PDB file of C-alpha atoms in Angstrom:
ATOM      1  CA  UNK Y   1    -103.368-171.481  30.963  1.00 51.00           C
ATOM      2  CA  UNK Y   2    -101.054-173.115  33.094  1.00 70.00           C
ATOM      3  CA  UNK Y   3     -96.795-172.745  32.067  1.00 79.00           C
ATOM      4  CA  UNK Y   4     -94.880-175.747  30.827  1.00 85.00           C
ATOM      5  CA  UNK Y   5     -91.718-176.749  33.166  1.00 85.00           C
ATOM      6  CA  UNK Y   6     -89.420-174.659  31.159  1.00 88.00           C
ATOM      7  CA  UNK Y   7     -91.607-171.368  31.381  1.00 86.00           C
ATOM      8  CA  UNK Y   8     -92.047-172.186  34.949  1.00 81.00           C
ATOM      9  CA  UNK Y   9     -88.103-172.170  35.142  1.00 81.00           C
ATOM     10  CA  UNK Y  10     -87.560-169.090  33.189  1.00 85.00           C
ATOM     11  CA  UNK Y  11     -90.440-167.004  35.400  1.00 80.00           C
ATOM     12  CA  UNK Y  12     -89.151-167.907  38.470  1.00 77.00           C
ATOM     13  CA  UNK Y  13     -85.119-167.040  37.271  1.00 79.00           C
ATOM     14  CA  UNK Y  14     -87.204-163.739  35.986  1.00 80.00           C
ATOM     15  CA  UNK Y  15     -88.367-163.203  39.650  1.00 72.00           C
ATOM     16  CA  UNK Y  16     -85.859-164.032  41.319  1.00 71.00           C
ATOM     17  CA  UNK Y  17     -82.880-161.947  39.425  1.00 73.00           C
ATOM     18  CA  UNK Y  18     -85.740-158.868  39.990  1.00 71.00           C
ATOM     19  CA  UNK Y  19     -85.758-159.361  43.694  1.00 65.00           C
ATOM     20  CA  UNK Y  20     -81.937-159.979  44.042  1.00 65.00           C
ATOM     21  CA  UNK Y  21     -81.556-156.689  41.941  1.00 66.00           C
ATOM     22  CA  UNK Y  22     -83.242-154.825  44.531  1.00 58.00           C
ATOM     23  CA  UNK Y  23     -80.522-155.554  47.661  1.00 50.00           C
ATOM     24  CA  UNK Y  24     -79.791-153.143  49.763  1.00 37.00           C
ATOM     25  CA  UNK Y  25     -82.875-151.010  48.813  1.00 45.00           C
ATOM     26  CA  UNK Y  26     -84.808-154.543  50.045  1.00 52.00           C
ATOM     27  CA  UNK Y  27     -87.431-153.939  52.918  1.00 56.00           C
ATOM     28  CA  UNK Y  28     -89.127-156.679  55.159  1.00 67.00           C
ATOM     29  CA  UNK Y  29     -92.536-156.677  54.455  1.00 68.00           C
ATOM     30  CA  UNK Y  30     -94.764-154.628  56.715  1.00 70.00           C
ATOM     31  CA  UNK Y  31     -97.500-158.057  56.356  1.00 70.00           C
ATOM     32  CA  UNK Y  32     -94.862-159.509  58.946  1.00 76.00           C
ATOM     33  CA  UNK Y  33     -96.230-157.692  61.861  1.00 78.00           C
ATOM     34  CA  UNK Y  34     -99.826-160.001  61.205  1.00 77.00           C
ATOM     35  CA  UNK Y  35     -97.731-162.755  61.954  1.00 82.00           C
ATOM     36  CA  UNK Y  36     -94.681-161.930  64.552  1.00 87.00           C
ATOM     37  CA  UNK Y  37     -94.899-159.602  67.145  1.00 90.00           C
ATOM     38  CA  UNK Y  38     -91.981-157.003  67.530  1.00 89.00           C
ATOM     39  CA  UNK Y  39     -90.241-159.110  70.729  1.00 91.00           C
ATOM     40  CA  UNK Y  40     -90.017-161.829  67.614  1.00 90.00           C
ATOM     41  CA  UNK Y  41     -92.804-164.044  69.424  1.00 92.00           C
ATOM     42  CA  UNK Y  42     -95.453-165.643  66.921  1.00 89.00           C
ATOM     43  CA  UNK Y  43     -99.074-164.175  66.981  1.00 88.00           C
ATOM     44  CA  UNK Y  44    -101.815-166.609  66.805  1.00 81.00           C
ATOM     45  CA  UNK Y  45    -102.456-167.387  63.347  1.00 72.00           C
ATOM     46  CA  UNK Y  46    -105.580-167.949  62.333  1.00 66.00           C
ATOM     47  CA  UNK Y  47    -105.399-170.028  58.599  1.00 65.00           C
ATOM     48  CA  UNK Y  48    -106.471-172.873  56.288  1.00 69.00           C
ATOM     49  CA  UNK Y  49    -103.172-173.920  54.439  1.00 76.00           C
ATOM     50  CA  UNK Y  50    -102.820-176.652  52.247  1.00 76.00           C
ATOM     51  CA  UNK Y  51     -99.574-178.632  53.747  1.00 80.00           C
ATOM     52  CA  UNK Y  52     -97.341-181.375  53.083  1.00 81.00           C
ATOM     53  CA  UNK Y  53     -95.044-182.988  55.589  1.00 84.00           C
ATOM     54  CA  UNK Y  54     -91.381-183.449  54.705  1.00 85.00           C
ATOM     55  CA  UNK Y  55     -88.996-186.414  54.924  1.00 86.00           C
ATOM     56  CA  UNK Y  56     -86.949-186.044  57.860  1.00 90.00           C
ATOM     57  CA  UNK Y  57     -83.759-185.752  55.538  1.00 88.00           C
ATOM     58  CA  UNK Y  58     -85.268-183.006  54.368  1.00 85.00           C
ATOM     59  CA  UNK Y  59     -86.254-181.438  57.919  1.00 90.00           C
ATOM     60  CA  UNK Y  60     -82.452-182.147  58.723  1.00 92.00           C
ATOM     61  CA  UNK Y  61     -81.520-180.218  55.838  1.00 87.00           C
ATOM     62  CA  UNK Y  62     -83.896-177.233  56.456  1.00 87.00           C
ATOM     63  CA  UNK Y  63     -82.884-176.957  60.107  1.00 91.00           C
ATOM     64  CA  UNK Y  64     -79.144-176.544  58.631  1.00 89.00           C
ATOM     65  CA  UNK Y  65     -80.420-173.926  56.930  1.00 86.00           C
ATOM     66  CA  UNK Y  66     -82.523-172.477  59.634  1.00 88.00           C
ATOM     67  CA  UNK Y  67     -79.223-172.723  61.926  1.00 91.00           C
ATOM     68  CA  UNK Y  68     -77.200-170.704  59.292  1.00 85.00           C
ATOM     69  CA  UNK Y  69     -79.952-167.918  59.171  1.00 83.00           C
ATOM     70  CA  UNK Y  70     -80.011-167.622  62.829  1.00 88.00           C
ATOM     71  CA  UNK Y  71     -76.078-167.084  63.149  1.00 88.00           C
ATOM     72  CA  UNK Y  72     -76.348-164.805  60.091  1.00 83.00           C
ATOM     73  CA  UNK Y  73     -79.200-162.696  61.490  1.00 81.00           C
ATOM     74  CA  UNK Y  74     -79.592-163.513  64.707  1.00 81.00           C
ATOM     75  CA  UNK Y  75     -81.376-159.652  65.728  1.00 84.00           C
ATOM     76  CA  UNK Y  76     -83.744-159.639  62.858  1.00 83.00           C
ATOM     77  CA  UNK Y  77     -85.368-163.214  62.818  1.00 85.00           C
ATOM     78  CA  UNK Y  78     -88.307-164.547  64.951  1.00 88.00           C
ATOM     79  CA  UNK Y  79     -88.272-167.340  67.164  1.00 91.00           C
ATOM     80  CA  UNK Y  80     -87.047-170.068  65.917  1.00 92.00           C
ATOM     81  CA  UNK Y  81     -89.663-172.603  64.178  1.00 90.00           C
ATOM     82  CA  UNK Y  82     -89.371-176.440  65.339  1.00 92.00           C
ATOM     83  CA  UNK Y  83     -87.947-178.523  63.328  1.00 92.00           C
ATOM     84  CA  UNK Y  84     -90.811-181.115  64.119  1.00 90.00           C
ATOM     85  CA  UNK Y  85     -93.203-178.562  62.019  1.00 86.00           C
ATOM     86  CA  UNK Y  86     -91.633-177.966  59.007  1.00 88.00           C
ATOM     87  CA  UNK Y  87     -93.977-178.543  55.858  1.00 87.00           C
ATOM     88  CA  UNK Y  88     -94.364-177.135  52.327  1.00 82.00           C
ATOM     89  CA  UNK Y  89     -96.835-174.794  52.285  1.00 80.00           C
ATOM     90  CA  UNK Y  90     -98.554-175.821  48.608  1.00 76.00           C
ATOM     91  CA  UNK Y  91    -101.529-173.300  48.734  1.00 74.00           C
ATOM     92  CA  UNK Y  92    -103.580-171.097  50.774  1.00 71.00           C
ATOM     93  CA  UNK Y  93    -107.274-172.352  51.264  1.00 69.00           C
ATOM     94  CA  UNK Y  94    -107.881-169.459  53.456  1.00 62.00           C
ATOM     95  CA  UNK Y  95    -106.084-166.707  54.956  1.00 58.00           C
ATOM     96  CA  UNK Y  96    -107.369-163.175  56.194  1.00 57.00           C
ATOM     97  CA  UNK Y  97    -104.178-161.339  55.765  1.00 53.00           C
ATOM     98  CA  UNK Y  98    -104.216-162.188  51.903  1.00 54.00           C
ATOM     99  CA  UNK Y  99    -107.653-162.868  50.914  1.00 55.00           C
ATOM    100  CA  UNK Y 100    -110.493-160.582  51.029  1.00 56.00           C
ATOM    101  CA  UNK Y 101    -113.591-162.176  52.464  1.00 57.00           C
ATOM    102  CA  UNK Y 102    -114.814-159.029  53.818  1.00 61.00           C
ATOM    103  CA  UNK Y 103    -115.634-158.457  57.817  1.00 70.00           C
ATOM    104  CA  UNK Y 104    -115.984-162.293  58.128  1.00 72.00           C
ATOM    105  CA  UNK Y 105    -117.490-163.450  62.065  1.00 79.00           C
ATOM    106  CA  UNK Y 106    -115.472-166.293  63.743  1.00 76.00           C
ATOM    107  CA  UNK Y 107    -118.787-168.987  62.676  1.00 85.00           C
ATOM    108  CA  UNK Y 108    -117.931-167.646  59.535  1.00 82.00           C
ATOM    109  CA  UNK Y 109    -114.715-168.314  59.013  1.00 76.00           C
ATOM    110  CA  UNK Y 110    -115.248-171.594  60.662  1.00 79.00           C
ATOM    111  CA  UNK Y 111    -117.590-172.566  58.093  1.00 84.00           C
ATOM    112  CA  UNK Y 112    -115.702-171.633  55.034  1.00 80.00           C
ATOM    113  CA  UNK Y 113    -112.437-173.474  56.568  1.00 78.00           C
ATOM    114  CA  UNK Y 114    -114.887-176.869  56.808  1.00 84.00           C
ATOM    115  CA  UNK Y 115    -116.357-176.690  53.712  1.00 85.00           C
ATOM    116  CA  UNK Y 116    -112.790-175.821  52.088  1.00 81.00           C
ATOM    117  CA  UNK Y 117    -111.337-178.680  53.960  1.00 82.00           C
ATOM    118  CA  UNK Y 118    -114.465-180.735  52.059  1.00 88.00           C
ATOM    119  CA  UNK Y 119    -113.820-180.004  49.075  1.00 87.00           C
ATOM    120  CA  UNK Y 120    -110.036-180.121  49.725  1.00 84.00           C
ATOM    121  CA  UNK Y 121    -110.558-184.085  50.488  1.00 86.00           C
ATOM    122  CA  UNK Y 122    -112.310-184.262  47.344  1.00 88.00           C
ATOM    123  CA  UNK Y 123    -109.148-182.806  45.368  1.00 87.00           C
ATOM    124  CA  UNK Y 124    -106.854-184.924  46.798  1.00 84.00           C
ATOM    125  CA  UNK Y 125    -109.071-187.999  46.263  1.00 87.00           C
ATOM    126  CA  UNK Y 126    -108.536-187.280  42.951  1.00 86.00           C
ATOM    127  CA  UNK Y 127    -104.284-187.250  43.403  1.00 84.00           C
ATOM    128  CA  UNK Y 128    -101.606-190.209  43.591  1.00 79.00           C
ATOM    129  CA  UNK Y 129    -100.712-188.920  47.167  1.00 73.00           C
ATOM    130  CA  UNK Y 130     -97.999-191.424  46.711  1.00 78.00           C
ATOM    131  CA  UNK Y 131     -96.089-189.832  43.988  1.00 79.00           C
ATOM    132  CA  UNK Y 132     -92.554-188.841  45.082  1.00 81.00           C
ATOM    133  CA  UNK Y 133     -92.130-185.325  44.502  1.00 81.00           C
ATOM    134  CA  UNK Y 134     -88.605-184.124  43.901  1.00 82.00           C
ATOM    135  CA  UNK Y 135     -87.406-181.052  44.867  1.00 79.00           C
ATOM    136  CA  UNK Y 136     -84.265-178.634  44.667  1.00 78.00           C
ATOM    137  CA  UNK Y 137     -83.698-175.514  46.171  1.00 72.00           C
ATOM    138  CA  UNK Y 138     -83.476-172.621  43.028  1.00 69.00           C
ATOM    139  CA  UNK Y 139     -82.579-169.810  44.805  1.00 62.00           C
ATOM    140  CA  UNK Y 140     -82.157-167.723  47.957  1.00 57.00           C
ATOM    141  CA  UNK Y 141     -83.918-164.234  47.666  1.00 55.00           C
ATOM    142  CA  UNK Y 142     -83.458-161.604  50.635  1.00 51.00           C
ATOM    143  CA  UNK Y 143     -86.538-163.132  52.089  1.00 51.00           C
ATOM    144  CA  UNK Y 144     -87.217-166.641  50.815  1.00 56.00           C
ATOM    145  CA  UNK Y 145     -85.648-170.206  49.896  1.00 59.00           C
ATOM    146  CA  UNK Y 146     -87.315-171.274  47.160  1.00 66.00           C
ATOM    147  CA  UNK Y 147     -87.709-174.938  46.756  1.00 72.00           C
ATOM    148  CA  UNK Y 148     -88.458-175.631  42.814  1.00 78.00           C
ATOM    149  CA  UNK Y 149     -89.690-178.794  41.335  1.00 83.00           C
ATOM    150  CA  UNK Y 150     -86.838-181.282  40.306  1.00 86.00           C
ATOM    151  CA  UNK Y 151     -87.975-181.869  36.982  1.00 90.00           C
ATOM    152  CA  UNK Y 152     -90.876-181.971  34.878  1.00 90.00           C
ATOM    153  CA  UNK Y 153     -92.674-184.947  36.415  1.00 90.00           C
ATOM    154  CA  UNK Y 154     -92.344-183.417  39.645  1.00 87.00           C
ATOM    155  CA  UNK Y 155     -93.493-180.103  38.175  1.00 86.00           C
ATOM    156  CA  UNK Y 156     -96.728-181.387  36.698  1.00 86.00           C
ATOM    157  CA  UNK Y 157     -97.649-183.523  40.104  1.00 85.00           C
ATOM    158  CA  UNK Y 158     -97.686-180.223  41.615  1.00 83.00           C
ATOM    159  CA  UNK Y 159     -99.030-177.926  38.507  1.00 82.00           C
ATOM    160  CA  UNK Y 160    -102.039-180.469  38.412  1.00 84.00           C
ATOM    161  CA  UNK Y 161    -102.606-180.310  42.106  1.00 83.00           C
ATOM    162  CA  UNK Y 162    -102.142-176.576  42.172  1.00 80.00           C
ATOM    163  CA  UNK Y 163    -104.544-176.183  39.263  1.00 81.00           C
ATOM    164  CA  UNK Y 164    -107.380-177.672  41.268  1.00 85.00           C
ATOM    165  CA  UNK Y 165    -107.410-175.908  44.460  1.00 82.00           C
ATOM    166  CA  UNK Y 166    -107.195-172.595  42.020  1.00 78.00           C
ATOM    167  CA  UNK Y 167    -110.567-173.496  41.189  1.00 78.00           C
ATOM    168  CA  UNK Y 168    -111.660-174.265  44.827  1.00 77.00           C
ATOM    169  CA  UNK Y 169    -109.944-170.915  46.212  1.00 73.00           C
ATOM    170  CA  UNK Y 170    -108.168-168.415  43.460  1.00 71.00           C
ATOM    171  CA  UNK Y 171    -104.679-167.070  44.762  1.00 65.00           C
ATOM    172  CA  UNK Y 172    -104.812-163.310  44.194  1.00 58.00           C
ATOM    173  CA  UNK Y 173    -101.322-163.138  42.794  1.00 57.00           C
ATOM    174  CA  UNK Y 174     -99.681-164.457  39.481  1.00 56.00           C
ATOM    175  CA  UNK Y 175     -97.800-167.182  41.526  1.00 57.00           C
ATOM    176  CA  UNK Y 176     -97.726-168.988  45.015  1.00 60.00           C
ATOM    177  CA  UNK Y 177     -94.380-170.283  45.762  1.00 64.00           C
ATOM    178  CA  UNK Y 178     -94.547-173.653  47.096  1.00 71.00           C
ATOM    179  CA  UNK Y 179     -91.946-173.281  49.962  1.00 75.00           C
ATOM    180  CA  UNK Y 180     -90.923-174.119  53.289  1.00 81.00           C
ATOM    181  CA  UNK Y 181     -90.772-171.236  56.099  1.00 82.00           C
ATOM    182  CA  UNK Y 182     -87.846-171.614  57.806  1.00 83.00           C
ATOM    183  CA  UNK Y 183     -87.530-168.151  59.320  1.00 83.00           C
ATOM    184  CA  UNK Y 184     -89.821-165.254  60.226  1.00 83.00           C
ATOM    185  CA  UNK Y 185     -88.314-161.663  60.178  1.00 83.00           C
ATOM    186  CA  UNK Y 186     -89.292-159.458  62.916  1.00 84.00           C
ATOM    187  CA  UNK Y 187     -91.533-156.640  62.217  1.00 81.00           C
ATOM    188  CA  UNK Y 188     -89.303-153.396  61.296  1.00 72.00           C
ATOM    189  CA  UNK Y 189     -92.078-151.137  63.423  1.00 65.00           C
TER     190      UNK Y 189
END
């Protein structure tokens, strides 16, 4: 059953004061070696993600952010990512690091990225891709800016959307952050 706005809010302040309550005890995530190599180069990647391009006042904002990172941690952060490709990542359609489609061959996972992108066109069919979607950022976690909804029409643009690519392709966690990447850490080993 999918939260109202409010529960939304209060799960995510929930979340975030747990992961801010870790701090110093806070480890990157061994999962960023599948994506960065140690030198801080980005691997191939090899995914069907759901995107949606930003307003370039918003790129201009995340590469302010992006610029702070990088003089904050300049040793422990990837390349950096163009400002040209920033995007809110809205959901994963397919990606071998999180889902488990088994020992899938590269026709495979060819196929299943086409039909997903099928049925994807479908979804949005369905969608006022004109809808304005406001956004705030909620919080800063050791690893993540987390862009929130704005309000509750905002929240249920995306809740509705969100709710129909669950059905096309499940998330195997309780919640996907929409976000925007604008930093990789480097792999610790």
């Amino acid at each position: 059953m999918a939260r109202t706005y409010k529960e939304f809010i209060d799960y995510c302040t929930e979340v975030t004061k747990k992961a801010n309550d870790i701090g110093a005890e806070y480890m990157i995530s061994p999962r960023t070696g599948r994506k960065i190599n140690k030198d801080g180069t980005l691997k191939y990647y090899n995914g069907d993600t759901l995107i949606f391009d930003l307003p370039e006042e918003l790129k201009e904002e995340c590469y302010r952010l992006q610029a702070e990172l990088y003089e904050a941690l300049p040793n422990l952060l990837s390349v950096k990512l163009s400002k040209k490709l920033f995007h809110m990542t809205a959901h994963q359609l397919y990606n071998p690091y999180i889902f488990n489609f088994g020992e899938l061959t590269d026709e495979e996972k060819e196929q299943r990225m086409n039909e997903n992108l099928k049925k994807s066109k479908e979804i949005m069919k369905k969608h006022d891709l004109n809808t304005k979607i406001r956004l705030k950022i909620f919080s800063i976690i050791p690893d993540t800016v987390i862009l929130l909804p704005a309000d509750e029409e905002s929240y249920n643009v995306l809740q509705n959307l969100n709710m129909d690519f669950e059905s096309l392709v499940p998330f195997d966690r309780e919640m996907f952050y929409m976000h925007v990447t604008l930093a990789y850490f480097r792999p610790l080993e």
